[in-house]
Amino acid sequence: MSFRTVVITKESKLSLRMNHLVVKSDSIVQVPIGEISCLIIENPNITITGHLMNALTENKIMTIVCGRNHLPQTFLHAVYGHHRQSRLIEQQIGWQENYKKRLWQLIIQKKISHQKQLLKHYYRQLDLTMFDSYIADTQLDDLTNREGHAAKVYFNLFFSDEITRDTEHAKNAALDYGYQILLAVFVRTIVSKGYLSEIGIKHRNEFNLYNLASDLMEVMRPIIDHKVLKTIHDQFEKDEKREIADVLNQKIVINNKMYYLVNAIEIYVDSVFKYLSTGNEKYIKFPSWKY
């Protein structure tokens, strides 16, 4: 089972040799392809061979290339993710609206529950019954925007004295970095299952290539929030980035068993696709974790 997250921070040449990733910079490092779960290329001054790019996609390795701002900008994934892709895309286009609306309701309820759990971890004496009301009042398709109301309270409690979502701050940069890594996991998983990430259930932005990934990852955003609150203070440099990326090595619970985060996401995504194809809510398996 793949488990390593490889981060490239120096100007390097990346190539493939004997089914190993070869990183050549000041020295030469080799990592077995089969052990890599995620490759993050932080330094854009790298060269990479076509053989390696094909090996990365064939082995379903999540590959992220950062831009000039050192935040994830490009995801590398295969054009075709599944041998039945055309059939699966037809099914995706035909997913029933009521199934999608119900799924969004469940995702938002679970997300708010995870937000409450994290608040309780930091503010044990705080009255959080309002979050129970947000959960109970979430309607199909979240028509009354309980997600937005919960998020306003949640982020004000954690970050209002320091940042807003538009502020240049180490914690803001870390949140963006973590969310993009999480998004990349979902994109890779969705594509590998033969579906289009462009076609979402709630997100429908024509300029967003990752609408469906943006939908499904909502339930897991608080796991990134916790990482940021735990590790980031006044700076967001190389060491802090590795701390955030280490979330991929975290184990969480799904279907009453412990899995690495990447594997848990695959189970979760599979369960969602089964529900959307059948309408049977018993298929849905949401991940959970403790702080």
Short mmCIF file of C-alpha atoms in Angstrom, two decimals:
data_model
loop_
_atom_site.label_atom_id
_atom_site.label_comp_id
_atom_site.label_asym_id
_atom_site.label_seq_id
_atom_site.Cartn_x
_atom_site.Cartn_y
_atom_site.Cartn_z
CA MET A 1 0.00 0.00 0.00
CA SER A 2 1.38 3.44 -0.93
CA PHE A 3 2.08 5.65 2.07
CA ARG A 4 4.82 8.19 1.34
CA THR A 5 4.33 11.88 0.65
CA VAL A 6 7.32 13.17 -1.33
CA VAL A 7 7.95 16.93 -1.36
CA ILE A 8 10.39 18.46 -3.89
CA THR A 9 11.73 21.80 -2.62
CA LYS A 10 15.02 22.15 -4.57
CA GLU A 11 15.73 22.65 -8.25
CA SER A 12 15.84 19.05 -9.47
CA LYS A 13 15.53 16.64 -12.34
CA LEU A 14 12.86 13.99 -11.83
CA SER A 15 12.96 10.79 -13.83
CA LEU A 16 11.99 7.12 -13.76
CA ARG A 17 14.45 4.25 -13.42
CA MET A 18 13.69 0.63 -12.59
CA ASN A 19 10.21 1.63 -11.35
CA HIS A 20 11.73 4.19 -8.96
CA LEU A 21 11.30 7.95 -8.79
CA VAL A 22 14.80 9.38 -9.19
CA VAL A 23 15.40 12.88 -7.81
CA LYS A 24 18.68 14.40 -8.95
CA SER A 25 19.81 17.71 -7.40
CA ASP A 26 22.76 18.10 -4.99
CA SER A 27 22.55 14.36 -4.52
CA ILE A 28 20.54 11.50 -6.02
CA VAL A 29 17.58 10.04 -4.15
CA GLN A 30 15.46 7.10 -5.31
CA VAL A 31 12.00 6.20 -4.04
CA PRO A 32 10.02 3.13 -5.17
CA ILE A 33 7.00 4.25 -7.18
CA GLY A 34 4.82 1.73 -5.34
CA GLU A 35 5.49 3.45 -2.01
CA ILE A 36 4.42 6.94 -3.11
CA SER A 37 0.95 8.19 -2.30
CA CYS A 38 1.51 11.87 -3.09
CA LEU A 39 4.19 13.89 -4.91
CA ILE A 40 4.23 17.63 -4.19
CA ILE A 41 6.51 19.72 -6.42
CA GLU A 42 6.99 23.01 -4.55
CA ASN A 43 9.89 24.32 -6.62
CA PRO A 44 8.74 25.09 -10.17
CA ASN A 45 12.36 24.94 -11.41
CA ILE A 46 12.28 21.22 -12.06
CA THR A 47 12.45 19.07 -15.14
CA ILE A 48 10.41 15.89 -15.34
CA THR A 49 10.45 13.12 -17.94
CA GLY A 50 7.40 11.89 -19.82
CA HIS A 51 8.11 8.35 -18.64
CA LEU A 52 7.81 9.50 -15.03
CA MET A 53 4.60 11.47 -15.67
CA ASN A 54 3.00 8.39 -17.23
CA ALA A 55 4.17 6.20 -14.34
CA LEU A 56 2.71 8.66 -11.82
CA THR A 57 -0.71 8.61 -13.47
CA GLU A 58 -0.68 4.86 -14.12
CA ASN A 59 0.01 4.24 -10.43
CA LYS A 60 -2.66 6.78 -9.43
CA ILE A 61 -0.13 8.86 -7.54
CA MET A 62 -1.49 12.26 -6.61
CA THR A 63 0.88 14.78 -8.17
CA ILE A 64 0.64 18.48 -7.28
CA VAL A 65 2.71 21.26 -8.82
CA CYS A 66 2.90 24.56 -6.93
CA GLY A 67 2.99 27.95 -8.62
CA ARG A 68 5.07 31.07 -8.00
CA ASN A 69 3.19 31.71 -4.76
CA HIS A 70 4.21 28.20 -3.61
CA LEU A 71 0.59 27.14 -3.34
CA PRO A 72 -0.81 24.12 -5.25
CA GLN A 73 -1.76 25.18 -8.76
CA THR A 74 -1.65 22.16 -11.11
CA PHE A 75 -2.81 18.57 -10.65
CA LEU A 76 -1.50 15.77 -12.84
CA HIS A 77 -3.97 13.01 -13.61
CA ALA A 78 -4.80 10.62 -16.43
CA VAL A 79 -7.10 11.59 -19.30
CA TYR A 80 -8.99 8.32 -18.86
CA GLY A 81 -9.41 6.96 -15.38
CA HIS A 82 -11.53 3.88 -15.95
CA HIS A 83 -12.23 1.37 -18.73
CA ARG A 84 -15.99 2.04 -18.45
CA GLN A 85 -15.61 5.80 -18.28
CA SER A 86 -18.09 6.76 -21.02
CA ARG A 87 -20.81 4.65 -19.43
CA LEU A 88 -20.11 6.06 -15.97
CA ILE A 89 -20.20 9.64 -17.27
CA GLU A 90 -23.62 8.96 -18.83
CA GLN A 91 -24.79 7.75 -15.42
CA GLN A 92 -23.32 10.84 -13.78
CA ILE A 93 -25.16 13.17 -16.16
CA GLY A 94 -28.36 11.29 -15.32
CA TRP A 95 -28.08 11.43 -11.52
CA GLN A 96 -31.49 12.41 -10.17
CA GLU A 97 -31.87 15.92 -8.77
CA ASN A 98 -33.56 14.75 -5.58
CA TYR A 99 -30.66 12.38 -4.88
CA LYS A 100 -28.19 15.24 -5.33
CA LYS A 101 -30.18 17.59 -3.12
CA ARG A 102 -30.43 14.99 -0.38
CA LEU A 103 -26.71 14.25 -0.60
CA TRP A 104 -25.83 17.93 -0.27
CA GLN A 105 -28.07 18.15 2.79
CA LEU A 106 -26.24 15.20 4.38
CA ILE A 107 -22.80 16.58 3.49
CA ILE A 108 -23.59 19.96 5.07
CA GLN A 109 -25.03 18.35 8.20
CA LYS A 110 -21.91 16.23 8.59
CA LYS A 111 -19.61 19.19 7.91
CA ILE A 112 -21.33 21.31 10.58
CA SER A 113 -21.11 18.37 12.99
CA HIS A 114 -17.34 18.19 12.40
CA GLN A 115 -17.05 21.95 12.90
CA LYS A 116 -18.87 21.66 16.22
CA GLN A 117 -16.57 18.80 17.23
CA LEU A 118 -13.49 20.93 16.58
CA LEU A 119 -14.93 23.91 18.45
CA LYS A 120 -15.70 21.65 21.39
CA HIS A 121 -12.08 20.47 21.37
CA TYR A 122 -10.80 24.04 21.82
CA TYR A 123 -13.69 25.61 23.77
CA ARG A 124 -14.97 22.96 26.14
CA GLN A 125 -17.13 25.38 28.14
CA LEU A 126 -18.72 27.04 25.12
CA ASP A 127 -22.44 26.59 24.48
CA LEU A 128 -22.59 25.12 20.98
CA THR A 129 -26.29 24.24 20.86
CA MET A 130 -26.67 26.66 17.93
CA PHE A 131 -24.73 24.15 15.83
CA ASP A 132 -27.27 21.48 16.72
CA SER A 133 -29.95 23.85 15.44
CA TYR A 134 -28.01 24.47 12.22
CA ILE A 135 -27.80 20.71 11.66
CA ALA A 136 -31.47 20.11 12.42
CA ASP A 137 -32.58 23.05 10.23
CA THR A 138 -30.52 22.09 7.17
CA GLN A 139 -33.00 21.48 4.35
CA LEU A 140 -32.71 19.61 1.07
CA ASP A 141 -30.00 21.29 -1.00
CA ASP A 142 -29.34 23.53 2.06
CA LEU A 143 -31.87 26.03 0.71
CA THR A 144 -31.64 28.26 3.81
CA ASN A 145 -27.82 28.27 3.78
CA ARG A 146 -27.22 26.75 7.21
CA GLU A 147 -23.68 26.07 5.99
CA GLY A 148 -23.00 29.78 5.63
CA HIS A 149 -24.44 30.65 9.04
CA ALA A 150 -22.41 27.93 10.76
CA ALA A 151 -19.23 28.91 8.89
CA LYS A 152 -19.55 32.56 9.98
CA VAL A 153 -19.75 31.63 13.65
CA TYR A 154 -17.08 28.95 13.30
CA PHE A 155 -14.44 31.11 11.58
CA ASN A 156 -15.15 34.12 13.79
CA LEU A 157 -14.43 32.04 16.88
CA PHE A 158 -11.18 30.68 15.50
CA PHE A 159 -9.79 33.46 13.34
CA SER A 160 -11.68 36.76 13.73
CA ASP A 161 -8.95 38.45 15.78
CA GLU A 162 -6.31 37.59 13.19
CA ILE A 163 -7.62 37.18 9.67
CA THR A 164 -10.49 37.24 7.28
CA ARG A 165 -10.66 34.90 4.30
CA ASP A 166 -9.12 37.69 2.15
CA THR A 167 -6.24 38.54 4.49
CA GLU A 168 -2.63 37.75 3.69
CA HIS A 169 -1.63 35.76 6.75
CA ALA A 170 0.31 32.59 7.48
CA LYS A 171 -2.85 30.80 8.65
CA ASN A 172 -4.77 31.85 5.55
CA ALA A 173 -1.97 30.59 3.31
CA ALA A 174 -1.89 27.33 5.26
CA LEU A 175 -5.65 26.88 4.92
CA ASP A 176 -5.43 27.42 1.15
CA TYR A 177 -2.50 25.01 0.93
CA GLY A 178 -4.27 22.31 2.93
CA TYR A 179 -7.56 22.69 1.08
CA GLN A 180 -5.79 22.39 -2.28
CA ILE A 181 -4.06 19.19 -1.16
CA LEU A 182 -7.40 17.80 -0.02
CA LEU A 183 -8.99 18.88 -3.31
CA ALA A 184 -6.24 17.08 -5.23
CA VAL A 185 -6.98 13.83 -3.40
CA PHE A 186 -10.64 14.07 -4.33
CA VAL A 187 -9.91 14.98 -7.96
CA ARG A 188 -7.56 12.03 -8.35
CA THR A 189 -10.05 9.66 -6.74
CA ILE A 190 -13.01 10.84 -8.81
CA VAL A 191 -11.09 10.61 -12.09
CA SER A 192 -9.73 7.16 -11.20
CA LYS A 193 -13.33 5.99 -10.74
CA GLY A 194 -14.23 7.11 -14.26
CA TYR A 195 -16.28 10.20 -13.43
CA LEU A 196 -15.93 13.88 -14.37
CA SER A 197 -14.90 16.23 -11.62
CA GLU A 198 -16.26 19.14 -13.67
CA ILE A 199 -19.89 18.06 -13.11
CA GLY A 200 -20.86 18.75 -9.51
CA ILE A 201 -23.94 18.18 -7.40
CA LYS A 202 -24.00 21.69 -5.88
CA HIS A 203 -21.00 23.56 -7.26
CA ARG A 204 -21.78 24.49 -10.87
CA ASN A 205 -19.19 27.13 -11.69
CA GLU A 206 -18.38 26.89 -15.41
CA PHE A 207 -14.81 28.02 -14.68
CA ASN A 208 -14.23 25.38 -12.00
CA LEU A 209 -12.74 22.14 -13.32
CA TYR A 210 -13.27 20.50 -9.96
CA ASN A 211 -16.93 21.10 -9.07
CA LEU A 212 -17.62 17.55 -7.90
CA ALA A 213 -14.39 17.36 -5.88
CA SER A 214 -15.30 20.70 -4.29
CA ASP A 215 -18.68 19.24 -3.30
CA LEU A 216 -17.44 16.03 -1.76
CA MET A 217 -14.47 17.50 0.12
CA GLU A 218 -16.68 19.89 2.13
CA VAL A 219 -17.27 17.30 4.79
CA MET A 220 -13.51 17.03 5.45
CA ARG A 221 -12.44 20.68 5.52
CA PRO A 222 -12.37 20.76 9.37
CA ILE A 223 -9.53 18.21 9.36
CA ILE A 224 -7.40 20.85 7.58
CA ASP A 225 -8.63 23.58 9.92
CA HIS A 226 -7.40 21.53 12.88
CA LYS A 227 -3.98 21.03 11.29
CA VAL A 228 -3.64 24.77 10.77
CA LEU A 229 -4.78 25.69 14.27
CA LYS A 230 -2.42 23.12 15.75
CA THR A 231 0.74 23.90 13.76
CA ILE A 232 0.66 27.40 12.25
CA HIS A 233 1.45 30.59 14.17
CA ASP A 234 3.27 33.49 12.52
CA GLN A 235 4.94 31.86 9.53
CA PHE A 236 4.22 29.37 6.79
CA GLU A 237 7.50 28.07 5.43
CA LYS A 238 8.94 24.71 4.37
CA ASP A 239 8.57 22.97 7.73
CA GLU A 240 5.01 24.19 8.19
CA LYS A 241 4.07 23.06 4.70
CA ARG A 242 5.32 19.58 5.47
CA GLU A 243 3.24 19.58 8.65
CA ILE A 244 0.12 20.41 6.66
CA ALA A 245 0.94 17.86 3.94
CA ASP A 246 1.40 15.24 6.65
CA VAL A 247 -2.39 15.20 7.00
CA LEU A 248 -2.26 12.56 4.25
CA ASN A 249 -0.62 10.19 6.74
CA GLN A 250 -3.37 10.68 9.29
CA LYS A 251 -5.63 7.73 10.03
CA ILE A 252 -9.37 8.27 10.28
CA VAL A 253 -12.41 6.06 10.75
CA ILE A 254 -14.78 4.96 8.03
CA ASN A 255 -17.12 1.98 8.03
CA ASN A 256 -15.95 1.25 11.62
CA LYS A 257 -12.32 0.72 10.57
CA MET A 258 -9.17 2.86 10.60
CA TYR A 259 -7.69 3.90 7.26
CA TYR A 260 -5.14 6.38 6.02
CA LEU A 261 -6.90 9.54 4.89
CA VAL A 262 -6.36 8.87 1.17
CA ASN A 263 -7.82 5.36 1.44
CA ALA A 264 -10.74 6.59 3.55
CA ILE A 265 -11.56 9.19 0.90
CA GLU A 266 -11.67 6.46 -1.75
CA ILE A 267 -14.18 4.47 0.33
CA TYR A 268 -16.25 7.60 0.94
CA VAL A 269 -16.29 8.57 -2.75
CA ASP A 270 -17.23 5.04 -3.80
CA SER A 271 -20.11 5.04 -1.33
CA VAL A 272 -21.40 8.37 -2.64
CA PHE A 273 -21.36 7.13 -6.24
CA LYS A 274 -23.31 4.02 -5.23
CA TYR A 275 -25.92 6.19 -3.54
CA LEU A 276 -26.22 8.57 -6.51
CA SER A 277 -26.75 5.59 -8.82
CA THR A 278 -29.35 3.88 -6.63
CA GLY A 279 -30.85 6.38 -4.20
CA ASN A 280 -30.13 4.01 -1.31
CA GLU A 281 -28.74 6.09 1.58
CA LYS A 282 -27.44 2.98 3.33
CA TYR A 283 -24.54 3.01 0.89
CA ILE A 284 -23.22 6.36 2.13
CA LYS A 285 -20.21 6.07 4.46
CA PHE A 286 -18.95 9.33 5.93
CA PRO A 287 -15.48 9.50 7.50
CA SER A 288 -14.99 10.54 11.13
CA TRP A 289 -12.02 11.35 13.34
CA LYS A 290 -11.06 12.56 16.79
CA TYR A 291 -8.92 15.52 17.81
#
